[in-house]
mmCIF file of C-alpha atoms in Angstrom:
data_model
loop_
_atom_site.group_PDB
_atom_site.id
_atom_site.type_symbol
_atom_site.label_atom_id
_atom_site.label_comp_id
_atom_site.label_asym_id
_atom_site.label_seq_id
_atom_site.Cartn_x
_atom_site.Cartn_y
_atom_site.Cartn_z
ATOM 1 C CA MET A 2 42.082 -83.636 -9.829
ATOM 2 C CA SER A 3 42.704 -87.123 -9.348
ATOM 3 C CA LYS A 4 39.432 -89.578 -9.879
ATOM 4 C CA ALA A 5 37.899 -90.086 -5.950
ATOM 5 C CA ASN A 6 35.940 -93.297 -4.897
ATOM 6 C CA HIS A 7 33.028 -90.568 -4.436
ATOM 7 C CA GLY A 8 30.925 -93.740 -5.461
ATOM 8 C CA ASP A 9 28.225 -92.038 -7.517
ATOM 9 C CA THR A 10 27.471 -93.682 -10.355
ATOM 10 C CA SER A 11 24.972 -91.081 -12.518
ATOM 11 C CA ILE A 12 25.319 -91.551 -15.878
ATOM 12 C CA CYS A 13 23.634 -88.103 -16.550
ATOM 13 C CA HIS A 14 24.933 -85.618 -17.597
ATOM 14 C CA ALA A 15 22.810 -82.864 -16.160
ATOM 15 C CA SER A 16 23.109 -84.644 -12.624
ATOM 16 C CA ALA A 17 26.416 -84.380 -12.436
ATOM 17 C CA LEU A 18 26.130 -80.476 -13.296
ATOM 18 C CA ARG A 19 23.546 -79.802 -11.223
ATOM 19 C CA LYS A 20 25.817 -81.679 -8.463
ATOM 20 C CA ALA A 21 28.368 -80.170 -9.003
ATOM 21 C CA SER A 22 26.593 -76.560 -9.102
ATOM 22 C CA ARG A 23 25.605 -77.086 -5.359
ATOM 23 C CA ARG A 24 28.613 -78.227 -4.425
ATOM 24 C CA LEU A 25 30.187 -75.095 -5.688
ATOM 25 C CA SER A 26 27.207 -72.926 -4.828
ATOM 26 C CA GLN A 27 27.479 -74.159 -1.361
ATOM 27 C CA LEU A 28 31.633 -73.489 -1.541
ATOM 28 C CA TYR A 29 30.800 -69.314 -3.071
ATOM 29 C CA ASP A 30 28.092 -68.489 -0.669
ATOM 30 C CA ALA A 31 29.888 -69.845 2.456
ATOM 31 C CA ALA A 32 32.671 -67.659 1.464
ATOM 32 C CA LEU A 33 30.252 -64.142 0.061
ATOM 33 C CA ALA A 34 28.148 -65.133 3.851
ATOM 34 C CA PRO A 35 30.341 -61.685 5.489
ATOM 35 C CA THR A 36 28.654 -60.033 3.012
ATOM 36 C CA GLY A 37 24.985 -61.464 2.337
ATOM 37 C CA LEU A 38 25.352 -62.350 -1.147
ATOM 38 C CA THR A 39 24.635 -65.257 -2.662
ATOM 39 C CA ILE A 40 27.203 -66.338 -5.526
ATOM 40 C CA THR A 41 24.454 -65.873 -7.558
ATOM 41 C CA GLN A 42 23.853 -62.476 -6.180
ATOM 42 C CA TYR A 43 27.872 -61.234 -6.903
ATOM 43 C CA GLY A 44 27.238 -63.224 -10.287
ATOM 44 C CA LEU A 45 24.578 -60.376 -11.287
ATOM 45 C CA LEU A 46 26.578 -57.517 -9.788
ATOM 46 C CA THR A 47 29.174 -58.209 -11.439
ATOM 47 C CA GLU A 48 27.680 -58.209 -14.890
ATOM 48 C CA LEU A 49 26.408 -54.750 -14.110
ATOM 49 C CA GLN A 50 29.815 -53.626 -12.975
ATOM 50 C CA LYS A 51 31.624 -54.607 -16.231
ATOM 51 C CA ARG A 52 29.026 -53.093 -18.140
ATOM 52 C CA GLY A 53 29.784 -50.028 -16.500
ATOM 53 C CA ASP A 54 27.269 -46.574 -17.532
ATOM 54 C CA LYS A 55 25.632 -49.405 -20.290
ATOM 55 C CA ALA A 56 22.818 -50.700 -18.217
ATOM 56 C CA PRO A 57 21.238 -53.527 -19.996
ATOM 57 C CA THR A 58 17.648 -53.851 -19.801
ATOM 58 C CA VAL A 59 16.215 -56.538 -17.344
ATOM 59 C CA THR A 60 15.750 -59.200 -21.173
ATOM 60 C CA GLU A 61 19.189 -58.708 -21.641
ATOM 61 C CA LEU A 62 20.441 -58.749 -18.364
ATOM 62 C CA ALA A 63 18.651 -62.660 -18.087
ATOM 63 C CA ALA A 64 19.741 -63.346 -21.619
ATOM 64 C CA ALA A 65 23.623 -62.303 -20.440
ATOM 65 C CA MET A 66 23.060 -64.693 -17.011
ATOM 66 C CA VAL A 67 21.720 -67.457 -19.061
ATOM 67 C CA MET A 68 18.566 -67.502 -16.450
ATOM 68 C CA GLU A 69 14.488 -66.847 -17.287
ATOM 69 C CA ARG A 70 13.565 -63.066 -17.309
ATOM 70 C CA SER A 71 11.086 -64.514 -13.933
ATOM 71 C CA GLY A 72 13.664 -66.179 -12.514
ATOM 72 C CA LEU A 73 15.973 -62.982 -12.706
ATOM 73 C CA GLY A 74 13.533 -61.383 -11.493
ATOM 74 C CA HIS A 75 13.334 -62.897 -8.071
ATOM 75 C CA THR A 76 16.987 -62.798 -7.602
ATOM 76 C CA LEU A 77 17.034 -58.604 -8.209
ATOM 77 C CA ASP A 78 14.577 -58.404 -6.041
ATOM 78 C CA PRO A 79 16.438 -58.392 -2.775
ATOM 79 C CA LEU A 80 19.235 -57.058 -4.643
ATOM 80 C CA GLU A 81 16.940 -53.492 -5.486
ATOM 81 C CA ARG A 82 15.315 -54.007 -1.630
ATOM 82 C CA ASP A 83 18.435 -53.397 -0.550
ATOM 83 C CA GLY A 84 19.261 -50.569 -2.544
ATOM 84 C CA TYR A 85 22.440 -52.237 -4.374
ATOM 85 C CA ILE A 86 20.431 -51.935 -8.076
ATOM 86 C CA ALA A 87 17.623 -49.508 -9.162
ATOM 87 C CA LEU A 88 15.193 -50.716 -12.396
ATOM 88 C CA ALA A 89 14.961 -47.387 -14.133
ATOM 89 C CA VAL A 90 12.838 -46.975 -17.359
ATOM 90 C CA SER A 91 14.380 -47.579 -20.084
ATOM 91 C CA ALA A 92 14.733 -44.280 -22.349
ATOM 92 C CA GLN A 93 14.809 -46.034 -25.409
ATOM 93 C CA ASP A 94 11.713 -47.947 -24.632
ATOM 94 C CA ALA A 95 9.221 -47.497 -21.846
ATOM 95 C CA ARG A 96 7.529 -50.712 -21.308
ATOM 96 C CA SER A 97 11.539 -52.016 -20.447
ATOM 97 C CA ARG A 98 13.587 -51.105 -17.592
ATOM 98 C CA GLN A 99 17.082 -50.569 -16.855
ATOM 99 C CA VAL A 100 19.781 -52.907 -14.272
ATOM 100 C CA VAL A 101 21.240 -49.800 -12.785
ATOM 101 C CA LEU A 102 23.757 -50.435 -10.355
ATOM 102 C CA THR A 103 24.244 -48.565 -7.592
ATOM 103 C CA VAL A 104 26.706 -46.730 -5.768
ATOM 104 C CA ARG A 105 25.831 -48.718 -2.530
ATOM 105 C CA GLY A 106 25.914 -51.676 -5.060
ATOM 106 C CA LYS A 107 29.417 -51.244 -6.759
ATOM 107 C CA VAL A 108 31.064 -50.297 -2.898
ATOM 108 C CA ILE A 109 29.022 -54.229 -2.218
ATOM 109 C CA GLN A 110 30.208 -55.561 -4.969
ATOM 110 C CA ALA A 111 34.155 -54.810 -4.816
ATOM 111 C CA LYS A 112 33.995 -55.836 -0.411
ATOM 112 C CA ALA A 113 32.504 -59.284 -1.973
ATOM 113 C CA ARG A 114 35.232 -59.818 -4.511
ATOM 114 C CA LYS A 115 37.934 -60.413 -2.345
ATOM 115 C CA LEU A 116 35.344 -63.460 -0.771
ATOM 116 C CA TRP A 117 35.490 -64.437 -4.356
ATOM 117 C CA LEU A 118 39.121 -64.259 -5.090
ATOM 118 C CA GLN A 119 39.220 -66.680 -2.202
ATOM 119 C CA ALA A 120 36.590 -69.256 -3.188
ATOM 120 C CA GLN A 121 38.831 -68.904 -7.120
ATOM 121 C CA GLU A 122 41.218 -70.014 -5.275
ATOM 122 C CA LYS A 123 40.205 -72.589 -3.424
ATOM 123 C CA PHE A 124 38.628 -74.395 -6.169
ATOM 124 C CA ALA A 125 41.343 -74.289 -8.181
ATOM 125 C CA GLU A 126 43.790 -75.560 -5.322
ATOM 126 C CA VAL A 127 41.487 -79.163 -5.216
ATOM 127 C CA VAL A 128 40.699 -79.047 -8.822
ATOM 128 C CA GLY A 129 43.887 -77.646 -10.384
ATOM 129 C CA ASN A 130 44.706 -74.437 -12.279
ATOM 130 C CA THR A 131 45.224 -75.742 -15.711
ATOM 131 C CA GLU A 132 42.332 -78.263 -15.185
ATOM 132 C CA ALA A 133 39.842 -75.252 -13.725
ATOM 133 C CA ASN A 134 40.998 -73.215 -16.829
ATOM 134 C CA LYS A 135 39.532 -75.714 -19.142
ATOM 135 C CA LEU A 136 36.738 -76.590 -16.948
ATOM 136 C CA GLN A 137 35.044 -72.491 -17.076
ATOM 137 C CA GLU A 138 36.342 -72.696 -20.914
ATOM 138 C CA THR A 139 34.165 -75.946 -21.410
ATOM 139 C CA LEU A 140 30.843 -74.869 -19.035
ATOM 140 C CA LEU A 141 30.652 -71.335 -21.089
ATOM 141 C CA SER A 142 30.709 -72.977 -24.241
ATOM 142 C CA ILE A 143 27.539 -75.407 -22.683
ATOM 143 C CA ALA A 144 26.430 -72.494 -21.233
ATOM 144 C CA HIS A 145 25.808 -70.040 -25.078
ATOM 145 C CA ASP A 146 25.208 -73.100 -26.895
ATOM 146 C CA ASP A 147 21.623 -72.081 -27.932
ATOM 147 C CA ARG A 148 21.741 -75.749 -29.666
ATOM 148 C CA LEU A 149 21.280 -76.865 -26.166
ATOM 149 C CA GLY A 150 18.483 -75.227 -24.935
ATOM 150 C CA SER A 151 16.084 -77.395 -26.336
ATOM 151 C CA ILE A 152 15.836 -80.846 -28.470
#
């Protein structure tokens, strides 16, 4: 990706990441719009789909998504309302809830995946495949580096 003359002189790493994150959310949300899902919701459904029959607890899912548990709850509400997920009492601990991907959730995730792929391809086209892959590796390293959780 070539350096564009965008005029943004921000020196804050977090601000630059948030701006980029908002831009990418716009791209992916627009691609997913026909399904009614946001990229955050699609990401949650995909995480559940990858786990198969091993439904995570709400706490485990929040950790996997690098989200606060309360924020995750707000994101899960419409997915539960629409029948894409179900919250079930954990067999190991009755105080915990497991997040289960429903049949309806599997169907919408599969439909959304095709649209998500279009956004992935557009991003790689604009940024370049090599740069996109390096960026993803770097961002995932940042997302899962506990040293960056606080000062």
